[in-house]
Coordinates of C-alpha atoms and ligand atoms in Angstrom, one line a residue:
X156 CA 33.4 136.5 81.6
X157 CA 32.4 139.3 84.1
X158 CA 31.6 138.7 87.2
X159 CA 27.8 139.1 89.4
X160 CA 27.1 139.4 92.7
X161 CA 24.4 136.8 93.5
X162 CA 22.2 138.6 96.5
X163 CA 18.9 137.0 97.8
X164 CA 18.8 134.6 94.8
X165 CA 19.4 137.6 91.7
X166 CA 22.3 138.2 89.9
X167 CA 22.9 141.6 90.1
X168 CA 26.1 143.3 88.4
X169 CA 26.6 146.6 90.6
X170 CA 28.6 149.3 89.2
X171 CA 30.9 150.8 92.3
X172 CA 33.8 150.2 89.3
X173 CA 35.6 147.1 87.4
X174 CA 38.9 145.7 87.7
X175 CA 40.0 143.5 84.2
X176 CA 41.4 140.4 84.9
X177 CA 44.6 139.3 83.3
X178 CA 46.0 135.9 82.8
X179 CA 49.2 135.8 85.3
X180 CA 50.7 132.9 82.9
X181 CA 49.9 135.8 80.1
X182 CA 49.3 139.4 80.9
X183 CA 48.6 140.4 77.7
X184 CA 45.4 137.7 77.8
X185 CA 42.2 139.3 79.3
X186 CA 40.3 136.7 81.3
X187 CA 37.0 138.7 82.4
X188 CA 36.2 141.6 83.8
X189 CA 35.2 142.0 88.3
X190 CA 32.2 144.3 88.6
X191 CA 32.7 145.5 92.2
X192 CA 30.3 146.7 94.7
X193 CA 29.9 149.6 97.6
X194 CA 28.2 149.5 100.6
X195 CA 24.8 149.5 99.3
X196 CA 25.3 146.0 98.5
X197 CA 26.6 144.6 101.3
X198 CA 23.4 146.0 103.2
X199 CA 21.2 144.1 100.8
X200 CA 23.0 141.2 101.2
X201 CA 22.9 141.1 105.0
X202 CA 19.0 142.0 105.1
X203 CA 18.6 138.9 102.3
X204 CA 20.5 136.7 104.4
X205 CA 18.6 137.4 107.5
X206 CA 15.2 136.7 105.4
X207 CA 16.4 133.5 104.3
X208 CA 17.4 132.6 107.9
X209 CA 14.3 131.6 109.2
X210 CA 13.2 129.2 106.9
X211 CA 16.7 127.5 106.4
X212 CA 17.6 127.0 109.6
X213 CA 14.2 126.1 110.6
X214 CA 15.2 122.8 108.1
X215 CA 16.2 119.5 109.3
X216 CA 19.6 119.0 109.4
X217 CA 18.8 115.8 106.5
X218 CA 17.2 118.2 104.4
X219 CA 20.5 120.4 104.8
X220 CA 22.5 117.9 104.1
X221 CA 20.7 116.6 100.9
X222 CA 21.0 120.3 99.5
X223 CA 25.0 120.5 100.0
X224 CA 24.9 116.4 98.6
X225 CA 23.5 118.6 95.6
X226 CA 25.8 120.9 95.2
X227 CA 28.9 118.4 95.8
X228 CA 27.3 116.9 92.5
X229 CA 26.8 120.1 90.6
X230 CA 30.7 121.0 91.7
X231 CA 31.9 117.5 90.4
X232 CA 30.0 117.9 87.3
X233 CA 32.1 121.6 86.6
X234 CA 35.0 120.6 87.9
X235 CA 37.3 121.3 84.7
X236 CA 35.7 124.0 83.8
X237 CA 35.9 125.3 87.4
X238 CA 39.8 124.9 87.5
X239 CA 40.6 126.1 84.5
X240 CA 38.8 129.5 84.7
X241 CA 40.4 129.5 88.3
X242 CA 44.1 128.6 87.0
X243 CA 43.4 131.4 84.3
X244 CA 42.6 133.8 87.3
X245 CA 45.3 133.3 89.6
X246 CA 48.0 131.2 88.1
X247 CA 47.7 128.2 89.9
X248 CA 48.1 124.6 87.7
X249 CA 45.8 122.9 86.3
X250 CA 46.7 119.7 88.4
X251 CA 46.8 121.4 91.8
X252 CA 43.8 123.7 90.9
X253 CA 41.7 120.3 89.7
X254 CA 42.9 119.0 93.0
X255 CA 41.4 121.7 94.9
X256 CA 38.3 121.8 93.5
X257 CA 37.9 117.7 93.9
X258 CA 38.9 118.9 98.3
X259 CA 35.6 120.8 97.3
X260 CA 33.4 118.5 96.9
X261 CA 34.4 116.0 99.6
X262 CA 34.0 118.8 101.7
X263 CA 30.7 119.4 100.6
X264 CA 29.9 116.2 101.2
X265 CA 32.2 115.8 104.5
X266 CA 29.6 118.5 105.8
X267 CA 26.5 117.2 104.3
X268 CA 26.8 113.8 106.3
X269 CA 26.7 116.2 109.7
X270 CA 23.4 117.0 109.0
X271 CA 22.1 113.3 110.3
X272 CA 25.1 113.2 112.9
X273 CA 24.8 114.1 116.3
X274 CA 24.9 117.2 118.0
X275 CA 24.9 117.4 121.0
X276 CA 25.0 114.8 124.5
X277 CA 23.4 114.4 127.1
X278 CA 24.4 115.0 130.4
X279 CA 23.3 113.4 133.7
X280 CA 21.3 115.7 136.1
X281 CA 21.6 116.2 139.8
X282 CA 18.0 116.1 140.3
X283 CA 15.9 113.5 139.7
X284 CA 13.6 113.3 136.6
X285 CA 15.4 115.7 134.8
X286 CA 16.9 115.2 131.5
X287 CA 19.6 117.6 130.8
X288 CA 21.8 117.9 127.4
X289 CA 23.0 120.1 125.1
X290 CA 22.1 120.8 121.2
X291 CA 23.9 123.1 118.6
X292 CA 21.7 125.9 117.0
X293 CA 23.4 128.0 114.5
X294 CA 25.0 131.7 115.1
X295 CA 22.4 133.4 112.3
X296 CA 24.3 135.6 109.6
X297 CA 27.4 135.0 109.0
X298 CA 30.0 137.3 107.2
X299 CA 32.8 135.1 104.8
X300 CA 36.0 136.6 103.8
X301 CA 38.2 134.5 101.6
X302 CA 41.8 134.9 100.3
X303 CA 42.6 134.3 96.6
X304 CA 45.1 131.6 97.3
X305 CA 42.3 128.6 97.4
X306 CA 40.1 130.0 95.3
X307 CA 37.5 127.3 95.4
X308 CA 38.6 125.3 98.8
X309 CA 39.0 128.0 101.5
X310 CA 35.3 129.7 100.7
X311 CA 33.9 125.6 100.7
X312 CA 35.7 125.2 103.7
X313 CA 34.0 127.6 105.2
X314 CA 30.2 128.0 103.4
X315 CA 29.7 124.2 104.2
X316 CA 30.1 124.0 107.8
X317 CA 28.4 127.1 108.0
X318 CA 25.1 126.3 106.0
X319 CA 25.3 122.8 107.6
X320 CA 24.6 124.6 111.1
X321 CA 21.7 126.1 109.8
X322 CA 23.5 129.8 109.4
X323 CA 23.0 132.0 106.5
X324 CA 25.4 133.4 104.6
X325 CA 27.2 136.6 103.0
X326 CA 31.0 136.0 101.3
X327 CA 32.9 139.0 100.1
X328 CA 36.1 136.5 97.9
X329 CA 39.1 138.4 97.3
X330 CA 39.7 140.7 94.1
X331 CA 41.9 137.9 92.5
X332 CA 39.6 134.7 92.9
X333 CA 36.7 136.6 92.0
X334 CA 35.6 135.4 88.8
X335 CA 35.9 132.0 89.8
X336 CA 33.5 132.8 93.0
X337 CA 30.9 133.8 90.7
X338 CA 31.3 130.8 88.8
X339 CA 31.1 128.7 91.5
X340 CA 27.9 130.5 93.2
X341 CA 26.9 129.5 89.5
X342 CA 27.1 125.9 91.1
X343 CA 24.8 126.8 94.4
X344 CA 22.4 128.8 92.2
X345 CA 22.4 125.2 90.2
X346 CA 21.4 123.3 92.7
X347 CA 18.4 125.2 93.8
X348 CA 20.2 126.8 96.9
X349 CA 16.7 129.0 98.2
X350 CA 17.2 132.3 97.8
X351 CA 19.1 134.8 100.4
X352 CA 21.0 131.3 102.2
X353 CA 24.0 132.2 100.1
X354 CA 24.9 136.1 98.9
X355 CA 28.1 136.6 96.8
X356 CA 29.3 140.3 96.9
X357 CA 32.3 141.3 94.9
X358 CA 34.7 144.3 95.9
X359 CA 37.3 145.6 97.2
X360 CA 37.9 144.9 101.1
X361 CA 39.3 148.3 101.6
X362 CA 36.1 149.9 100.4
X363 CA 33.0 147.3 101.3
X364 CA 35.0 146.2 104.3
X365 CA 33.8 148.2 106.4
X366 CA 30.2 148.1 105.6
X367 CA 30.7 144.3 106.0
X368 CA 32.0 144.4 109.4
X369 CA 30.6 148.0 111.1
X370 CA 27.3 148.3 109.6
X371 CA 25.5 145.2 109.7
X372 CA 24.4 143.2 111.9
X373 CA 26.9 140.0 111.7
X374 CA 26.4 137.2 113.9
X375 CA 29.7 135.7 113.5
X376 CA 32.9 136.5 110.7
X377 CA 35.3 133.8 109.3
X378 CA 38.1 135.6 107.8
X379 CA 41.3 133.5 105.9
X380 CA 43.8 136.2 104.4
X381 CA 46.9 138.3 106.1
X382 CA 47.7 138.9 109.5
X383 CA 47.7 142.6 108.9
X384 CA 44.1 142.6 107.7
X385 CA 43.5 139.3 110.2
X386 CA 43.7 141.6 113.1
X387 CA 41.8 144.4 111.8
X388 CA 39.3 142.3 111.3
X389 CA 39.4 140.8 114.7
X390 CA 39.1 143.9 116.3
X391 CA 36.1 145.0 114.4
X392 CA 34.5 141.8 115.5
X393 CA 35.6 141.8 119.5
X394 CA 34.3 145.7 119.6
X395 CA 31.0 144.5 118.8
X396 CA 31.1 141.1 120.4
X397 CA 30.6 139.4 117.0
X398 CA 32.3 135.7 117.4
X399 CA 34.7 135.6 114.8
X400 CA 37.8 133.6 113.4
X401 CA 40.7 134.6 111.4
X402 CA 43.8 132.3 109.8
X403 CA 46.1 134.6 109.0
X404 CA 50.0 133.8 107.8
X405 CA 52.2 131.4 108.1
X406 CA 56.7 131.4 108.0
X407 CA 56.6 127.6 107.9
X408 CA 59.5 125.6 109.0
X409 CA 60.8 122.0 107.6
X410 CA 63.5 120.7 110.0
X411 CA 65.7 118.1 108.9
X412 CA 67.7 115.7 111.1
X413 CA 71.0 113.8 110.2
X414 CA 69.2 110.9 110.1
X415 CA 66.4 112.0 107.6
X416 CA 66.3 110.1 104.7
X417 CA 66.7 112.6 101.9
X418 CA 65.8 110.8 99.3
X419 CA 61.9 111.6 100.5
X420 CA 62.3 114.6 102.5
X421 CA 63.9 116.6 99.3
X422 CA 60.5 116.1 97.0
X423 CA 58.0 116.6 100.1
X424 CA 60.6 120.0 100.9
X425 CA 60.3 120.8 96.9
X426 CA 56.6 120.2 96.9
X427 CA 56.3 122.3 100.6
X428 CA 58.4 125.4 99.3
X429 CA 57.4 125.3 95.4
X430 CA 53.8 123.7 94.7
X431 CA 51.3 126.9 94.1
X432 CA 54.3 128.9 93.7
X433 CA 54.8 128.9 97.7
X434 CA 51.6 130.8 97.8
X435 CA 50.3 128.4 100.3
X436 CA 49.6 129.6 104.2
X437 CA 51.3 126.6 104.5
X438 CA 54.4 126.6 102.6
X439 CA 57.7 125.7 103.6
X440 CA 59.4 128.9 103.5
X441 CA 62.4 127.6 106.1
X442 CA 64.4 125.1 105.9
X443 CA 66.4 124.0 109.3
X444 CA 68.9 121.6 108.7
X445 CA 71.5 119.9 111.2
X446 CA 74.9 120.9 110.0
X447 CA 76.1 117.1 109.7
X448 CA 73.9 116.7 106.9
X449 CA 74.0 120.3 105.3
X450 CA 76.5 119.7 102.1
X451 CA 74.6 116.4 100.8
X452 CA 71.1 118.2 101.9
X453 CA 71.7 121.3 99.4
X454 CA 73.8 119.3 96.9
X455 CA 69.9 116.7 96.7
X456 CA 68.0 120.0 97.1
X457 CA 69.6 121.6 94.2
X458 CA 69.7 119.0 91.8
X459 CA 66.0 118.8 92.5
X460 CA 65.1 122.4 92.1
X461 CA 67.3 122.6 88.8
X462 CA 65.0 119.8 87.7
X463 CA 61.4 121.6 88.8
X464 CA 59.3 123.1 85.4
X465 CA 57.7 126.0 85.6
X466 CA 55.2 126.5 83.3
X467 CA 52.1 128.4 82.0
X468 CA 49.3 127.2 84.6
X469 CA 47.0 125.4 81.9
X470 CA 50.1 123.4 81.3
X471 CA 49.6 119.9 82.7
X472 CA 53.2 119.4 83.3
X473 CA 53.7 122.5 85.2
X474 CA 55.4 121.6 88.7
X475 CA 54.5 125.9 89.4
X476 CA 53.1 128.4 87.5
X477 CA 53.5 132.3 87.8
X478 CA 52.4 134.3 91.0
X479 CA 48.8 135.7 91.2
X480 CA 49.2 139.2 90.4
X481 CA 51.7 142.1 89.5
X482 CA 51.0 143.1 93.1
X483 CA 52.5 139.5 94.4
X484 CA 54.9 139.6 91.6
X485 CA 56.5 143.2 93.2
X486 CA 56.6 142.0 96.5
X487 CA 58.3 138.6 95.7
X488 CA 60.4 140.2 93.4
X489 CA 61.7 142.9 96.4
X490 CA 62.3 139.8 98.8
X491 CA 64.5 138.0 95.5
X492 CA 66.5 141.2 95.3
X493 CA 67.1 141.0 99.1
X494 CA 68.3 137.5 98.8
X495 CA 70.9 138.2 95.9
X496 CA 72.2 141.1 98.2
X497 CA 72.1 139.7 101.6
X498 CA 72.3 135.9 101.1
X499 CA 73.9 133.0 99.4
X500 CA 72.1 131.7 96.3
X501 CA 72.6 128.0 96.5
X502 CA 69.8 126.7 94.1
X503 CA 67.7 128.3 91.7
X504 CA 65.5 127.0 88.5
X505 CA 67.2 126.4 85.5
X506 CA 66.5 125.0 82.3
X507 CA 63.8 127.0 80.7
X508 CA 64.1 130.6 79.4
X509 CA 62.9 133.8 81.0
X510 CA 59.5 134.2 80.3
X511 CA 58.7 137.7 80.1
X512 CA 54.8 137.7 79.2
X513 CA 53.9 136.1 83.1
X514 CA 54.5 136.7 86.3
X515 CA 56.8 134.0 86.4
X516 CA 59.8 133.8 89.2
X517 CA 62.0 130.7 89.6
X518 CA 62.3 128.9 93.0
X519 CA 65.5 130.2 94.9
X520 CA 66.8 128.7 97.6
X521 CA 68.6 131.2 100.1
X522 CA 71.2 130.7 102.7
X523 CA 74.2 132.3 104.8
X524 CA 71.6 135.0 106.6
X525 CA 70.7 134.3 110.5
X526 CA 67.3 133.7 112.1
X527 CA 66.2 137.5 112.2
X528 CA 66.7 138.1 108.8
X529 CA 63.9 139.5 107.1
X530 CA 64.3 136.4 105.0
X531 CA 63.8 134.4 107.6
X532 CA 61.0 136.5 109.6
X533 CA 58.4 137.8 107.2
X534 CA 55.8 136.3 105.3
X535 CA 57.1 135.9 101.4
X536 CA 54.6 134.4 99.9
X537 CA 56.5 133.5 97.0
X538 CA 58.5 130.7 95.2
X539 CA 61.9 132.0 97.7
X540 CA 62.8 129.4 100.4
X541 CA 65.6 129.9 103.3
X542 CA 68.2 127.7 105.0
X543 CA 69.6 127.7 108.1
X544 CA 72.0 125.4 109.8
X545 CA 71.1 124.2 113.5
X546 CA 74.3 122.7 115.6
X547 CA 71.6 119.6 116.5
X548 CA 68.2 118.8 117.7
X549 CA 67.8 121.3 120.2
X550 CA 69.2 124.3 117.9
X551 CA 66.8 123.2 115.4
X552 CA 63.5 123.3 117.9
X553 CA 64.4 126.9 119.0
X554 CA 65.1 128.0 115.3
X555 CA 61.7 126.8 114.3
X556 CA 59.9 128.5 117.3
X557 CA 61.3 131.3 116.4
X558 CA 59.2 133.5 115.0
X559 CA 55.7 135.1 115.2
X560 CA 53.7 132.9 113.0
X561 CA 52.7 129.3 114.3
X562 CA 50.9 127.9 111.5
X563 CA 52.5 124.5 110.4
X564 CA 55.9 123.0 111.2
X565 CA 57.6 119.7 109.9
X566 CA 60.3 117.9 110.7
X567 CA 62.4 114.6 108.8
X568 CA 64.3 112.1 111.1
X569 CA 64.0 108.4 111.4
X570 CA 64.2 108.8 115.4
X571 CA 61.0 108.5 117.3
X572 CA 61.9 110.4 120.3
X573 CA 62.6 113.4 118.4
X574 CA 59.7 112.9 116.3
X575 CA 57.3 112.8 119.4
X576 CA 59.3 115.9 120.9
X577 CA 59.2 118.2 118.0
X578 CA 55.4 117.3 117.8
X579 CA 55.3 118.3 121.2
X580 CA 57.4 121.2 121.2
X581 CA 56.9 122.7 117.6
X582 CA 54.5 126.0 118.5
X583 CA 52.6 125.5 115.4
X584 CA 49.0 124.4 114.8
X585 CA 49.9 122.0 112.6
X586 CA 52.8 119.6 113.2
X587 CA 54.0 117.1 110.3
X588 CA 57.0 114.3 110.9
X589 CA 58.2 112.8 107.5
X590 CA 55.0 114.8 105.8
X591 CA 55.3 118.2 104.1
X592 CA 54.4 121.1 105.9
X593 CA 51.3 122.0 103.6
X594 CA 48.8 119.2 102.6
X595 CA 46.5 118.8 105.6
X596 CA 43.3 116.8 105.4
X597 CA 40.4 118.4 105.2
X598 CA 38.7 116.3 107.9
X599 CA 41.2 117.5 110.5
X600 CA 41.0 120.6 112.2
X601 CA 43.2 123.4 110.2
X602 CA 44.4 126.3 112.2
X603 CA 47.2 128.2 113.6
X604 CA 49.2 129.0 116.8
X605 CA 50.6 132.5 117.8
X606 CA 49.9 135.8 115.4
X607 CA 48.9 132.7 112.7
X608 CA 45.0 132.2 113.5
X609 CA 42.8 133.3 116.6
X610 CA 43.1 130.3 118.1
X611 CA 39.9 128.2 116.9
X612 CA 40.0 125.8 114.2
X613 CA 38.7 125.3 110.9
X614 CA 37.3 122.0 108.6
X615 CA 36.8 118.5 110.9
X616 CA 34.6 118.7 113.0
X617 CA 36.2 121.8 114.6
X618 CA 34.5 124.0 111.9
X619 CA 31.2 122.9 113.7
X620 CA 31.9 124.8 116.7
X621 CA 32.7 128.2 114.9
X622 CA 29.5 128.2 113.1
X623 CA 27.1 126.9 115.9
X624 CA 26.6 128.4 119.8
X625 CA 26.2 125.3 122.5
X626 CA 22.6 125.5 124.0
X627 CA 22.7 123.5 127.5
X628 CA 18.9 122.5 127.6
X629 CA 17.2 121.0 131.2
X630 CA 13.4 119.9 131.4
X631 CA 11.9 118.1 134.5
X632 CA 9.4 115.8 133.9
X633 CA 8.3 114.8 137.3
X634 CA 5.5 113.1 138.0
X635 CA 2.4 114.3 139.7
Ligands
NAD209 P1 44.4 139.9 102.4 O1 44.5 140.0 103.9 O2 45.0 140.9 101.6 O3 42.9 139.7 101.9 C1 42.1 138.7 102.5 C2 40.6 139.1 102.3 O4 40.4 140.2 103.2 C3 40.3 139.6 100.9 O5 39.0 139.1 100.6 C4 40.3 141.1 101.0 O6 39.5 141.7 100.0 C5 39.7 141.2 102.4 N1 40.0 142.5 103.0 C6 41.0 143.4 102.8 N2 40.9 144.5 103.6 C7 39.8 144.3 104.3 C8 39.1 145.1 105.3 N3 39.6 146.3 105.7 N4 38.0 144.6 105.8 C9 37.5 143.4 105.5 N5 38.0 142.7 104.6 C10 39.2 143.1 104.0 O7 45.1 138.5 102.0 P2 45.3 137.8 100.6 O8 46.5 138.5 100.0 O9 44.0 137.7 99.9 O10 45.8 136.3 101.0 C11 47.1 136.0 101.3 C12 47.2 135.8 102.8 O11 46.3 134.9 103.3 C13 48.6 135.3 103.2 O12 49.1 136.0 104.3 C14 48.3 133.8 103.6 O13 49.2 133.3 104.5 C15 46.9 134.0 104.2 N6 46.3 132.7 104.2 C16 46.1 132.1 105.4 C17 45.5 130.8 105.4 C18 45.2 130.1 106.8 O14 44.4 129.2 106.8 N7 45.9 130.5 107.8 C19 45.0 130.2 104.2 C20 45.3 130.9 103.0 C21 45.9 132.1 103.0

């Protein structure tokens, strides 16, 4: 397969220079080839998308909606098909990946229904005669920027909302998740999408980036990827005054009490730390645990770790598959080395053989290094999980705080004052008790605290506000 850009309602294959993809469950496997773009595309795109403008957000919200009900069918139809090119891209399993695209289409649908929903209130005037309220209208174009970690979910996530408020749209997926954007444009194209309201451009963010951000005219940017580029981007946006939002990463804490019961914290901590490889935002990448229960913790965690398969991605029993890329594979790899210098090993994977032909690292489980460890301070990213040992409750609270990210935080007790207090006190965005730290709904708002997000909030209704600007509207109607 190679991959098009999808510009003003043509698929276009622009020449700037390929990348070939390779299987990260099987390197030596070719799975398509990226065609990537320069500048002149992205300035094609944004003058497409500010045709199409007009006329689509000139629609009733109904009509809108009925075009994203479309799609949510089209998406449901391709769903295998979908997956599997995406598992084949980026090494996530089949049964995660199928789950992802299935968050797609309720999405879709979540955000077609918000086309015949109110939006807007009114508000009581001073004066007599007057009606006063307020109505959403959308920002115009709007620039997407997508991560390949949710290769199908994050760019929904975003596209919906956005096309749902009547904004037009250009998306720029990462290099890795690529092939699996243009498939899914595919799906928009399918469903008779008009031409310019959505415009897929492939490349590199290093070299269209900044045509993206600094030469066009962008009414608003939602960007999901690192905080390095996060802030970048941000600061691009706020020279210009161009509203923008960015959910950057995540150093996710589970904290468990003496009185968790382990026998379901240790699978949601497994599933937190090991599901997509831990290349979730959210994954649990530290565990905090009180040091009355520390031996029979580890001794459960371990024994469940030992027992986790890791597998090619198309295999259906594969609990994880490999990481995305050679480039995630080097930086995982660097952190594992640091963890059998610096740390205690005290679980890691067992029980199948090396496999040499993937990108394939087993989940570790470190311990014996303090808070400000690298370990325990940077973003992994990776299949590698911490420990640290918290004297009680209010050790573990500061130990979770403790860092720059604030994206999600859990915690495992059977104690409901604690519960309510680490909900309270936890500085993340997202704050779990007796629930994983990844898995949240996409009809709540998703975001992040501290150097995790800019502080708004994506999916729910949340997303709404990003991609619209409150009009407060007044007309007297006084009588002669
Ligand atoms: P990344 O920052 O390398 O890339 C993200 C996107 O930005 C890609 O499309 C990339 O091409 C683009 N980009 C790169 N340089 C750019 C530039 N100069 N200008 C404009 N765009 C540019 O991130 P990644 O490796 O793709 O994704 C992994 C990261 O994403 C992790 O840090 C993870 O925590 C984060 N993430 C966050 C959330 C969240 O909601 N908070 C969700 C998923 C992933």
């Amino acid at each position: 397969m190679e991959s098009r850009n999808w510009i003003g309602g043509d698929w276009v294959a622009p020449s700037a220079g390929e990348i070939v993809v390779k299987n990260p469950s099987n390197v030596g496997e070719q799975v398509g080839v990226l065609r990537l773009s320069d500048s002149s595309s992205v300035m094609e795109a944004e003058q497409a998308a500010r045709r199409a403008f007009a006329s689509w957000s000139a629609l009733t919200g109904a009509a809108r909606g009925e075009a994203l009900y479309k799609i949510a069918a089209k998406l449901e139809e391709r769903l295998g098909e979908i997956a599997t090119l995406a598992s084949m891209e980026m090494g996530k399993p089949i049964t995660e990946m199928r789950g992802e695209v299935m968050r797609g289409v309720n999405l879709l649908r979540y955000y077609a229904a918000e086309g015949v929903r109110a939006n807007g209130s009114v508000i009581p005037s001073n004066e007599a005669d007057v009606l006063q309220y307020t109505k959403r209208v959308p920002l115009g174009v709007v620039g997407i920027i997508t991560p390949w970690n949710f290769p199908v979910a994050i760019p929904i996530w975003k596209i919906a909302p956005a096309l749902i408020c009547g904004n037009t749209v250009i998306w720029k997926p990462a290099e890795f998740g690529s092939l699996t954007a243009s498939r899914l444009t595919e799906v928009f194209a399918e469903a008779q999408l008009p031409a310019g309201v959505l415009n897929l451009v492939i490349g590199k963010g290093s070299r269209i980036g900044d045509a993206l951000l600094n030469q066009t005219e962008l009414n608003g940017v939602s960007f999901t990827g690192s905080t390095a580029t996060g802030l970048h981007v941000a600061g691009c946006c706020a020279k210009r005054n161009i509203k923008y939002q960015t959910e950057m990463g995540g150093k996710n804490a589970a904290v468990v009490l003496k009185d968790a019961n382990l026998e379901k914290a240790v699978p949601m901590i497994m599933s937190g730390a090991f599901r997509s490889a831990g290349q979730k935002c959210t994954a649990t990448s530290r565990v905090i645990v009180e040091r009355a229960i520390y031996e029979p913790f580890i001794h459960a965690l371990r024994k469940a770790v030992s027992a986790v398969k890791l597998a090619p991605a198309l295999d259906p029993s594969a609990y994880l598959g490999p990481v995305a890329s050679a480039g995630q594979y080097e930086t995982v790899m660097s952190y594992v080395r640091l963890a059998r210098e610096q740390a205690d090993i005290v679980a890691e994977g067992e029980g199948f053989a090396e496999v040499n032909d993937g990108y394939f690292i087993r989940p570790l489980v470190a311990a014996g290094v303090d808070a400000d460890h690298p370990l325990l301070q940077e973003e992994i990213f990776g299949p590698l999980v911490s420990v640290l040992q918290a004297e009680d409750f209010e050790e573990s609270i500061e130990l979770c705080n403790k860092t720059v990210f604030g994206l999600s935080a859990s915690l495992f007790t059977q104690d409901l004052s604690n519960a309510h207090r680490f909900l309270q006190e936890a500085q993340a965005g997202m704050v779990r008790v007796n629930q994983e730290t990844a898995g949240v709904e996409y009809q709540a708002p998703f975001g992040g605290m501290k150097l995790s997000s800019s502080h708004t909030r994506e999916q729910g209704q949340s997303a709404l506000d990003f991609y619209s600007e409150v009009k407060t509207c007044a007309i007297s109607f006084a009588r002669s």
